[in-house]
Amino acid sequence: MTNRTASVERNTLETKISVSINLDGTGKAKFDTGVPFLEHMLDQIARNGLIDMDIYCKGDLQIDDHHTVEDIGITLGKAFAQALGDKKGLFRYGHAYVPLDEALSRVVVDFSGRPGLHYEVEFKRAMIGSFDVDLFREFFQGFVNHAGVSLHIDNLKGVNAHHIAETIFKAMGRAVRMAITEDPRMAGIMPSTKGVL
């Protein structure tokens, strides 16, 4: 197994971000972003995906959380693309259904090299604490665009906004874990008839 790690920095006038990941980790995570609810959700990806993840961001939170959340998605996507390399030997596809009490969500991912987001989530309220739920889409769009994945996120049931969000991010972690697992029967083989992803 190759060393599937990456460290990416992204600095703009709005955010300064560093992301380090180990795709073959144990789910350990450290965050310092200034957005506690996002950190709680990122921890779900790390734990359920068994991905070690360190994310630091100094963003323009005096304006709002938008740039921080979106740019973390972008930088995390870049780190995934770097860590996966040519993607030979991957299962490539992953899916997960995750419940939490009354909420149930499904996430399906394809590390296809082509960005695409299908996001069907309706929250019953606009805020979870001080976090604007509209920013979840921005996070996933940034990730998709820079990781080069096709990502389908569907909340199937749910009333409590926190539960809905948590099922989405837990399912994301599980689906990604399945997709990036190395398939011993495909060792060294590109999982595409095109010969490239």
mmCIF file of C-alpha atoms in Angstrom:
data_model
loop_
_atom_site.group_PDB
_atom_site.id
_atom_site.type_symbol
_atom_site.label_atom_id
_atom_site.label_comp_id
_atom_site.label_asym_id
_atom_site.label_seq_id
_atom_site.Cartn_x
_atom_site.Cartn_y
_atom_site.Cartn_z
ATOM 1 C CA MET A 1 0.000 0.000 0.000
ATOM 2 C CA THR A 2 1.381 3.391 -0.951
ATOM 3 C CA ASN A 3 1.560 6.259 1.511
ATOM 4 C CA ARG A 4 -1.749 8.048 0.878
ATOM 5 C CA THR A 5 -1.171 11.343 2.628
ATOM 6 C CA ALA A 6 -1.312 14.964 1.587
ATOM 7 C CA SER A 7 -0.734 18.435 2.990
ATOM 8 C CA VAL A 8 -2.219 21.415 1.200
ATOM 9 C CA GLU A 9 -2.147 25.122 1.981
ATOM 10 C CA ARG A 10 -4.467 27.687 0.460
ATOM 11 C CA ASN A 11 -4.103 31.386 1.209
ATOM 12 C CA THR A 12 -6.383 34.122 -0.073
ATOM 13 C CA LEU A 13 -7.374 37.576 1.152
ATOM 14 C CA GLU A 14 -10.350 35.876 2.861
ATOM 15 C CA THR A 15 -8.865 32.718 4.377
ATOM 16 C CA LYS A 16 -5.571 31.093 5.280
ATOM 17 C CA ILE A 17 -5.948 27.313 5.402
ATOM 18 C CA SER A 18 -3.759 24.272 5.925
ATOM 19 C CA VAL A 19 -5.103 20.725 5.579
ATOM 20 C CA SER A 20 -3.221 17.494 6.256
ATOM 21 C CA ILE A 21 -4.835 14.089 5.726
ATOM 22 C CA ASN A 22 -3.916 10.423 5.954
ATOM 23 C CA LEU A 23 -6.455 8.323 4.073
ATOM 24 C CA ASP A 24 -5.254 5.167 5.839
ATOM 25 C CA GLY A 25 -5.479 6.537 9.346
ATOM 26 C CA THR A 26 -7.542 5.719 12.415
ATOM 27 C CA GLY A 27 -9.950 8.659 12.419
ATOM 28 C CA LYS A 28 -7.907 11.044 14.560
ATOM 29 C CA ALA A 29 -8.687 14.681 13.889
ATOM 30 C CA LYS A 30 -7.592 18.130 15.035
ATOM 31 C CA PHE A 31 -9.387 21.293 14.009
ATOM 32 C CA ASP A 32 -8.908 25.005 14.548
ATOM 33 C CA THR A 33 -11.273 26.813 12.202
ATOM 34 C CA GLY A 34 -13.319 29.160 14.360
ATOM 35 C CA VAL A 35 -16.514 27.377 13.234
ATOM 36 C CA PRO A 36 -17.304 24.791 15.944
ATOM 37 C CA PHE A 37 -20.300 23.163 14.261
ATOM 38 C CA LEU A 38 -18.352 22.599 11.051
ATOM 39 C CA GLU A 39 -15.582 21.022 13.130
ATOM 40 C CA HIS A 40 -18.165 18.675 14.704
ATOM 41 C CA MET A 41 -19.288 17.647 11.208
ATOM 42 C CA LEU A 42 -15.744 17.221 9.866
ATOM 43 C CA ASP A 43 -15.046 14.968 12.824
ATOM 44 C CA GLN A 44 -17.854 12.706 11.570
ATOM 45 C CA ILE A 45 -16.087 12.337 8.215
ATOM 46 C CA ALA A 46 -12.784 11.585 9.930
ATOM 47 C CA ARG A 47 -14.177 9.033 12.412
ATOM 48 C CA ASN A 48 -16.473 7.244 9.993
ATOM 49 C CA GLY A 49 -13.966 7.371 7.144
ATOM 50 C CA LEU A 50 -10.977 6.330 9.300
ATOM 51 C CA ILE A 51 -9.155 9.340 7.904
ATOM 52 C CA ASP A 52 -6.646 11.261 10.005
ATOM 53 C CA MET A 53 -7.316 14.935 9.443
ATOM 54 C CA ASP A 54 -5.737 18.178 10.663
ATOM 55 C CA ILE A 55 -7.408 21.375 9.493
ATOM 56 C CA TYR A 56 -6.430 24.909 10.448
ATOM 57 C CA CYS A 57 -8.174 27.991 9.107
ATOM 58 C CA LYS A 58 -7.937 31.678 9.890
ATOM 59 C CA GLY A 59 -10.859 33.218 8.028
ATOM 60 C CA ASP A 60 -12.807 36.467 7.855
ATOM 61 C CA LEU A 61 -15.378 35.341 10.418
ATOM 62 C CA GLN A 62 -16.094 38.977 11.260
ATOM 63 C CA ILE A 63 -18.070 38.985 7.991
ATOM 64 C CA ASP A 64 -19.621 35.522 8.294
ATOM 65 C CA ASP A 65 -18.684 31.837 8.030
ATOM 66 C CA HIS A 66 -19.185 31.547 4.256
ATOM 67 C CA HIS A 67 -15.620 31.952 3.011
ATOM 68 C CA THR A 68 -14.212 29.741 5.771
ATOM 69 C CA VAL A 69 -16.631 26.878 5.158
ATOM 70 C CA GLU A 70 -16.384 26.976 1.359
ATOM 71 C CA ASP A 71 -12.595 27.314 1.315
ATOM 72 C CA ILE A 72 -12.145 24.407 3.738
ATOM 73 C CA GLY A 73 -14.193 22.290 1.321
ATOM 74 C CA ILE A 74 -11.968 23.407 -1.560
ATOM 75 C CA THR A 75 -8.729 22.707 0.297
ATOM 76 C CA LEU A 76 -9.911 19.340 1.626
ATOM 77 C CA GLY A 77 -10.891 18.371 -1.926
ATOM 78 C CA LYS A 78 -7.417 19.275 -3.184
ATOM 79 C CA ALA A 79 -5.868 17.172 -0.421
ATOM 80 C CA PHE A 80 -7.978 14.152 -1.395
ATOM 81 C CA ALA A 81 -6.999 14.509 -5.055
ATOM 82 C CA GLN A 82 -3.323 14.711 -4.116
ATOM 83 C CA ALA A 83 -3.439 11.790 -1.652
ATOM 84 C CA LEU A 84 -5.234 9.464 -4.077
ATOM 85 C CA GLY A 85 -2.807 10.001 -6.956
ATOM 86 C CA ASP A 86 -3.735 8.045 -10.088
ATOM 87 C CA LYS A 87 -6.484 6.078 -8.228
ATOM 88 C CA LYS A 88 -5.326 2.691 -9.514
ATOM 89 C CA GLY A 89 -6.691 -0.210 -7.480
ATOM 90 C CA LEU A 90 -9.498 1.703 -5.766
ATOM 91 C CA PHE A 91 -13.015 0.432 -5.329
ATOM 92 C CA ARG A 92 -13.844 3.923 -6.705
ATOM 93 C CA TYR A 93 -17.542 3.868 -5.726
ATOM 94 C CA GLY A 94 -18.944 4.126 -2.232
ATOM 95 C CA HIS A 95 -22.348 4.442 -0.625
ATOM 96 C CA ALA A 96 -23.841 4.619 2.850
ATOM 97 C CA TYR A 97 -27.180 4.992 4.575
ATOM 98 C CA VAL A 98 -26.885 6.436 8.079
ATOM 99 C CA PRO A 99 -29.712 6.927 10.598
ATOM 100 C CA LEU A 100 -29.745 9.065 13.712
ATOM 101 C CA ASP A 101 -32.996 8.777 15.638
ATOM 102 C CA GLU A 102 -35.694 10.069 13.242
ATOM 103 C CA ALA A 103 -33.243 11.200 10.542
ATOM 104 C CA LEU A 104 -31.934 9.083 7.669
ATOM 105 C CA SER A 105 -29.545 10.134 4.903
ATOM 106 C CA ARG A 106 -27.893 8.487 1.925
ATOM 107 C CA VAL A 107 -24.571 9.467 0.360
ATOM 108 C CA VAL A 108 -23.189 7.941 -2.848
ATOM 109 C CA VAL A 109 -19.771 8.910 -4.215
ATOM 110 C CA ASP A 110 -17.787 8.149 -7.350
ATOM 111 C CA PHE A 111 -14.122 9.173 -7.522
ATOM 112 C CA SER A 112 -14.599 9.631 -11.256
ATOM 113 C CA GLY A 113 -12.337 12.619 -11.868
ATOM 114 C CA ARG A 114 -15.438 14.587 -12.880
ATOM 115 C CA PRO A 115 -17.027 17.043 -10.429
ATOM 116 C CA GLY A 116 -20.764 16.828 -9.892
ATOM 117 C CA LEU A 117 -22.981 17.488 -6.885
ATOM 118 C CA HIS A 118 -26.555 16.328 -6.431
ATOM 119 C CA TYR A 119 -27.781 17.719 -3.101
ATOM 120 C CA GLU A 120 -31.344 17.084 -1.940
ATOM 121 C CA VAL A 121 -31.526 18.279 1.653
ATOM 122 C CA GLU A 122 -34.260 20.429 3.175
ATOM 123 C CA PHE A 123 -33.678 21.661 6.682
ATOM 124 C CA LYS A 124 -36.618 22.666 8.860
ATOM 125 C CA ARG A 125 -34.779 25.744 10.047
ATOM 126 C CA ALA A 126 -32.110 28.058 8.680
ATOM 127 C CA MET A 127 -29.651 27.890 11.572
ATOM 128 C CA ILE A 128 -28.170 25.214 13.796
ATOM 129 C CA GLY A 129 -26.989 27.309 16.701
ATOM 130 C CA SER A 130 -25.020 30.047 14.947
ATOM 131 C CA PHE A 131 -24.309 27.931 11.846
ATOM 132 C CA ASP A 132 -26.131 28.750 8.584
ATOM 133 C CA VAL A 133 -27.282 25.430 7.064
ATOM 134 C CA ASP A 134 -26.978 26.862 3.519
ATOM 135 C CA LEU A 135 -23.209 26.615 3.955
ATOM 136 C CA PHE A 136 -23.273 22.811 3.890
ATOM 137 C CA ARG A 137 -23.938 22.915 0.146
ATOM 138 C CA GLU A 138 -21.061 25.374 -0.298
ATOM 139 C CA PHE A 139 -18.721 23.030 1.586
ATOM 140 C CA PHE A 140 -19.690 20.010 -0.502
ATOM 141 C CA GLN A 141 -19.549 21.976 -3.782
ATOM 142 C CA GLY A 142 -16.026 23.130 -2.974
ATOM 143 C CA PHE A 143 -14.995 19.586 -2.087
ATOM 144 C CA VAL A 144 -16.553 18.081 -5.221
ATOM 145 C CA ASN A 145 -15.005 20.642 -7.566
ATOM 146 C CA HIS A 146 -11.472 20.059 -6.302
ATOM 147 C CA ALA A 147 -11.533 16.359 -5.402
ATOM 148 C CA GLY A 148 -13.076 15.565 -8.796
ATOM 149 C CA VAL A 149 -15.908 13.399 -7.520
ATOM 150 C CA SER A 150 -19.536 12.805 -8.327
ATOM 151 C CA LEU A 151 -21.420 13.136 -5.042
ATOM 152 C CA HIS A 152 -25.093 12.428 -4.374
ATOM 153 C CA ILE A 153 -26.422 13.527 -0.976
ATOM 154 C CA ASP A 154 -30.047 12.803 -0.112
ATOM 155 C CA ASN A 155 -31.759 13.318 3.214
ATOM 156 C CA LEU A 156 -34.559 10.772 3.173
ATOM 157 C CA LYS A 157 -36.185 11.519 6.537
ATOM 158 C CA GLY A 158 -35.701 13.872 9.416
ATOM 159 C CA VAL A 159 -37.068 16.681 11.544
ATOM 160 C CA ASN A 160 -34.206 17.739 13.792
ATOM 161 C CA ALA A 161 -31.695 19.827 11.817
ATOM 162 C CA HIS A 162 -28.720 18.685 13.890
ATOM 163 C CA HIS A 163 -29.663 15.043 13.306
ATOM 164 C CA ILE A 164 -30.074 15.616 9.574
ATOM 165 C CA ALA A 165 -26.659 17.285 9.286
ATOM 166 C CA GLU A 166 -24.967 14.588 11.320
ATOM 167 C CA THR A 167 -26.420 11.760 9.227
ATOM 168 C CA ILE A 168 -25.150 13.475 6.065
ATOM 169 C CA PHE A 169 -21.591 13.835 7.326
ATOM 170 C CA LYS A 170 -21.458 10.369 8.879
ATOM 171 C CA ALA A 171 -22.725 8.879 5.621
ATOM 172 C CA MET A 172 -20.147 10.938 3.734
ATOM 173 C CA GLY A 173 -17.382 9.432 5.847
ATOM 174 C CA ARG A 174 -18.683 5.877 5.349
ATOM 175 C CA ALA A 175 -19.191 6.285 1.595
ATOM 176 C CA VAL A 176 -15.746 7.813 1.088
ATOM 177 C CA ARG A 177 -14.161 5.063 3.182
ATOM 178 C CA MET A 178 -15.712 2.431 0.913
ATOM 179 C CA ALA A 179 -14.702 4.229 -2.292
ATOM 180 C CA ILE A 180 -11.056 4.870 -1.388
ATOM 181 C CA THR A 181 -10.429 1.365 -0.055
ATOM 182 C CA GLU A 182 -7.894 -0.509 -2.146
ATOM 183 C CA ASP A 183 -9.382 -3.564 -3.843
ATOM 184 C CA PRO A 184 -6.891 -6.479 -3.787
ATOM 185 C CA ARG A 185 -8.435 -7.886 -6.980
ATOM 186 C CA MET A 186 -7.797 -4.556 -8.772
ATOM 187 C CA ALA A 187 -4.205 -4.005 -7.599
ATOM 188 C CA GLY A 188 -2.461 -1.700 -10.052
ATOM 189 C CA ILE A 189 -5.512 -1.584 -12.327
ATOM 190 C CA MET A 190 -7.376 1.587 -13.233
ATOM 191 C CA PRO A 191 -11.043 1.189 -12.220
ATOM 192 C CA SER A 192 -12.316 2.589 -15.525
ATOM 193 C CA THR A 193 -12.653 1.287 -19.072
ATOM 194 C CA LYS A 194 -11.218 4.640 -20.211
ATOM 195 C CA GLY A 195 -7.905 3.789 -18.567
ATOM 196 C CA VAL A 196 -7.782 7.079 -16.665
ATOM 197 C CA LEU A 197 -9.764 8.845 -13.941
#
